[in-house]
XYZ file of C-alpha atoms in Angstrom:
194
model
C 93.310 125.198 90.643
C 94.565 121.627 90.481
C 97.462 120.909 88.144
C 96.637 117.910 85.902
C 100.193 116.554 86.203
C 99.928 116.516 90.001
C 96.515 114.836 89.866
C 97.878 112.220 87.460
C 100.867 111.503 89.735
C 98.605 111.116 92.773
C 96.260 108.779 90.868
C 99.240 106.650 89.803
C 100.285 106.371 93.460
C 96.767 105.632 94.780
C 95.578 103.215 92.073
C 97.476 100.195 93.536
C 95.336 100.513 96.676
C 92.281 99.599 94.575
C 93.796 97.159 92.075
C 92.834 94.045 94.050
C 89.192 95.087 94.318
C 88.909 95.781 90.588
C 90.105 92.403 89.324
C 93.530 93.774 88.316
C 91.883 96.363 86.049
C 94.224 99.384 86.169
C 91.683 101.734 84.589
C 88.984 100.793 87.126
C 91.502 101.144 89.992
C 92.439 104.613 88.750
C 88.756 105.504 88.459
C 88.149 104.333 92.047
C 91.081 106.414 93.286
C 89.675 109.425 91.391
C 86.253 108.882 92.985
C 87.794 108.760 96.457
C 89.721 111.984 95.846
C 86.648 113.698 94.397
C 84.696 112.914 97.563
C 87.012 115.238 99.506
C 86.282 118.258 97.296
C 89.887 119.461 97.028
C 90.280 122.754 95.147
C 94.058 123.256 95.147
C 97.162 121.115 94.779
C 97.800 121.304 98.524
C 94.247 120.222 99.358
C 94.557 117.397 96.823
C 97.768 116.222 98.521
C 96.073 116.245 101.932
C 93.150 114.249 100.511
C 95.546 111.747 98.909
C 97.404 111.285 102.195
C 94.130 110.776 104.056
C 93.075 108.110 101.521
C 96.470 106.372 101.546
C 96.767 106.357 105.344
C 93.204 105.166 105.918
C 93.501 102.330 103.397
C 96.916 101.446 104.820
C 95.326 101.218 108.274
C 92.585 98.940 106.947
C 95.174 96.766 105.212
C 97.236 96.456 108.408
C 94.150 95.492 110.413
C 93.177 92.941 107.771
C 96.630 91.351 107.945
C 96.543 91.379 111.756
C 93.398 89.228 111.635
C 95.366 86.291 110.199
C 95.345 83.391 112.669
C 98.801 82.061 111.752
C 100.728 85.222 112.774
C 102.714 85.383 116.013
C 101.328 87.695 118.698
C 104.141 90.240 118.442
C 103.512 90.671 114.694
C 99.761 91.060 115.267
C 100.476 93.753 117.852
C 102.922 95.484 115.505
C 100.345 95.482 112.699
C 97.682 96.885 115.024
C 100.079 99.596 116.199
C 100.852 100.470 112.580
C 97.137 100.611 111.809
C 96.615 102.949 114.740
C 99.421 105.246 113.577
C 98.137 105.254 110.006
C 94.617 106.004 111.178
C 95.909 108.917 113.248
C 97.764 110.221 110.185
C 94.594 109.944 108.093
C 92.572 111.846 110.700
C 95.206 114.590 110.961
C 95.248 115.078 107.198
C 91.436 115.126 107.069
C 91.361 117.803 109.775
C 93.938 119.874 107.912
C 91.945 119.485 104.718
C 88.695 120.484 106.424
C 90.426 123.570 107.808
C 91.710 124.451 104.325
C 88.266 123.917 102.788
C 86.660 126.273 105.325
C 88.859 129.108 104.071
C 87.912 130.931 100.872
C 89.410 129.484 97.717
C 92.766 131.067 96.944
C 92.959 133.374 93.956
C 95.395 132.226 91.307
C 97.974 134.893 90.627
C 98.950 135.538 87.054
C 102.650 134.961 86.457
C 104.698 138.085 85.955
C 105.828 138.658 82.395
C 109.403 137.622 81.735
C 111.663 140.662 81.290
C 113.546 140.921 78.033
C 117.222 140.093 78.329
C 119.653 142.871 77.474
C 120.918 142.849 73.896
C 124.477 143.387 75.023
C 126.264 141.028 77.419
C 128.504 143.741 78.812
C 128.914 143.499 82.578
C 127.402 146.922 83.249
C 124.240 146.112 81.293
C 123.876 142.689 82.931
C 124.281 144.214 86.408
C 121.692 146.889 85.586
C 119.330 144.182 84.288
C 119.682 142.087 87.463
C 119.169 145.128 89.697
C 116.048 146.120 87.759
C 114.717 142.552 88.099
C 115.344 142.560 91.860
C 113.650 145.935 92.198
C 110.596 144.729 90.243
C 110.358 141.558 92.375
C 110.666 143.581 95.565
C 107.912 145.977 94.493
C 105.651 143.088 93.460
C 106.136 141.264 96.762
C 105.477 144.461 98.726
C 101.991 144.789 97.216
C 100.918 141.261 98.145
C 99.735 140.672 101.721
C 101.936 138.399 103.779
C 99.899 135.605 105.382
C 100.322 135.269 109.128
C 101.614 132.074 110.649
C 99.368 130.254 113.093
C 101.347 131.647 116.052
C 101.191 135.180 114.668
C 97.437 134.850 114.108
C 96.893 133.590 117.680
C 98.995 136.483 119.031
C 96.978 138.985 116.974
C 93.717 137.408 118.202
C 94.882 137.623 121.833
C 95.905 141.257 121.387
C 92.529 142.089 119.844
C 90.724 140.351 122.726
C 92.811 142.261 125.298
C 91.956 145.511 123.523
C 88.224 144.649 123.615
C 88.491 143.865 127.341
C 90.237 147.208 127.972
C 87.530 149.050 126.055
C 84.767 147.273 128.023
C 86.515 148.098 131.299
C 86.921 151.749 130.313
C 83.245 151.933 129.333
C 82.238 150.341 132.654
C 84.400 152.784 134.619
C 83.057 155.738 132.628
C 79.471 154.620 133.333
C 80.242 154.199 137.035
C 81.840 157.672 137.162
C 78.793 159.168 135.403
C 76.448 157.506 137.942
C 78.581 158.784 140.827
C 78.582 162.314 139.385
C 74.808 162.168 138.883
C 74.290 161.003 142.474
C 76.608 163.738 143.755
C 74.767 166.396 141.723
C 71.443 165.101 143.050
C 72.668 165.340 146.656
C 73.885 168.881 146.018
C 70.466 169.866 144.666
C 68.677 168.302 147.654
C 70.923 170.052 150.168
C 70.491 173.444 148.470
């Protein structure tokens, strides 16, 4: 779920990128920024931020390349602008890849906020301490029921462990099949010799 305040802030920051192309019309520039963001299909605030960074970096790269095309600039400034454009383009691509990865995952489920506990009527130290301890206990129980997402390194480690386990199981099955064939051949030789 995208927070309207966050979307508004991002549109305010992106609109100047489009102001020149809209004849200094702020509303049209904001609408163009909104259209660019919508094309990415962001579903959450984080995805929206990644889309905004991709838009800002890519337009920054185009602006730097446009300025580098000026014939009256010294060579070192042209090279600096081209280097900046390259860095900005790389940043845009990285954010687009991150966004694509986020979009491939199922949409996160919005958690309902926990109800605020009622404050104790008395401000005596004992009651306040009991209130704080009860709040900590409730938070601890709530966090224990929610699954903890794995970091990328933890996920890779878990994937490697699962693959090693599959390889062990295949090897054990292969050895068991080989032992069964050997036993069958041995039993057959025993029958032939008898």
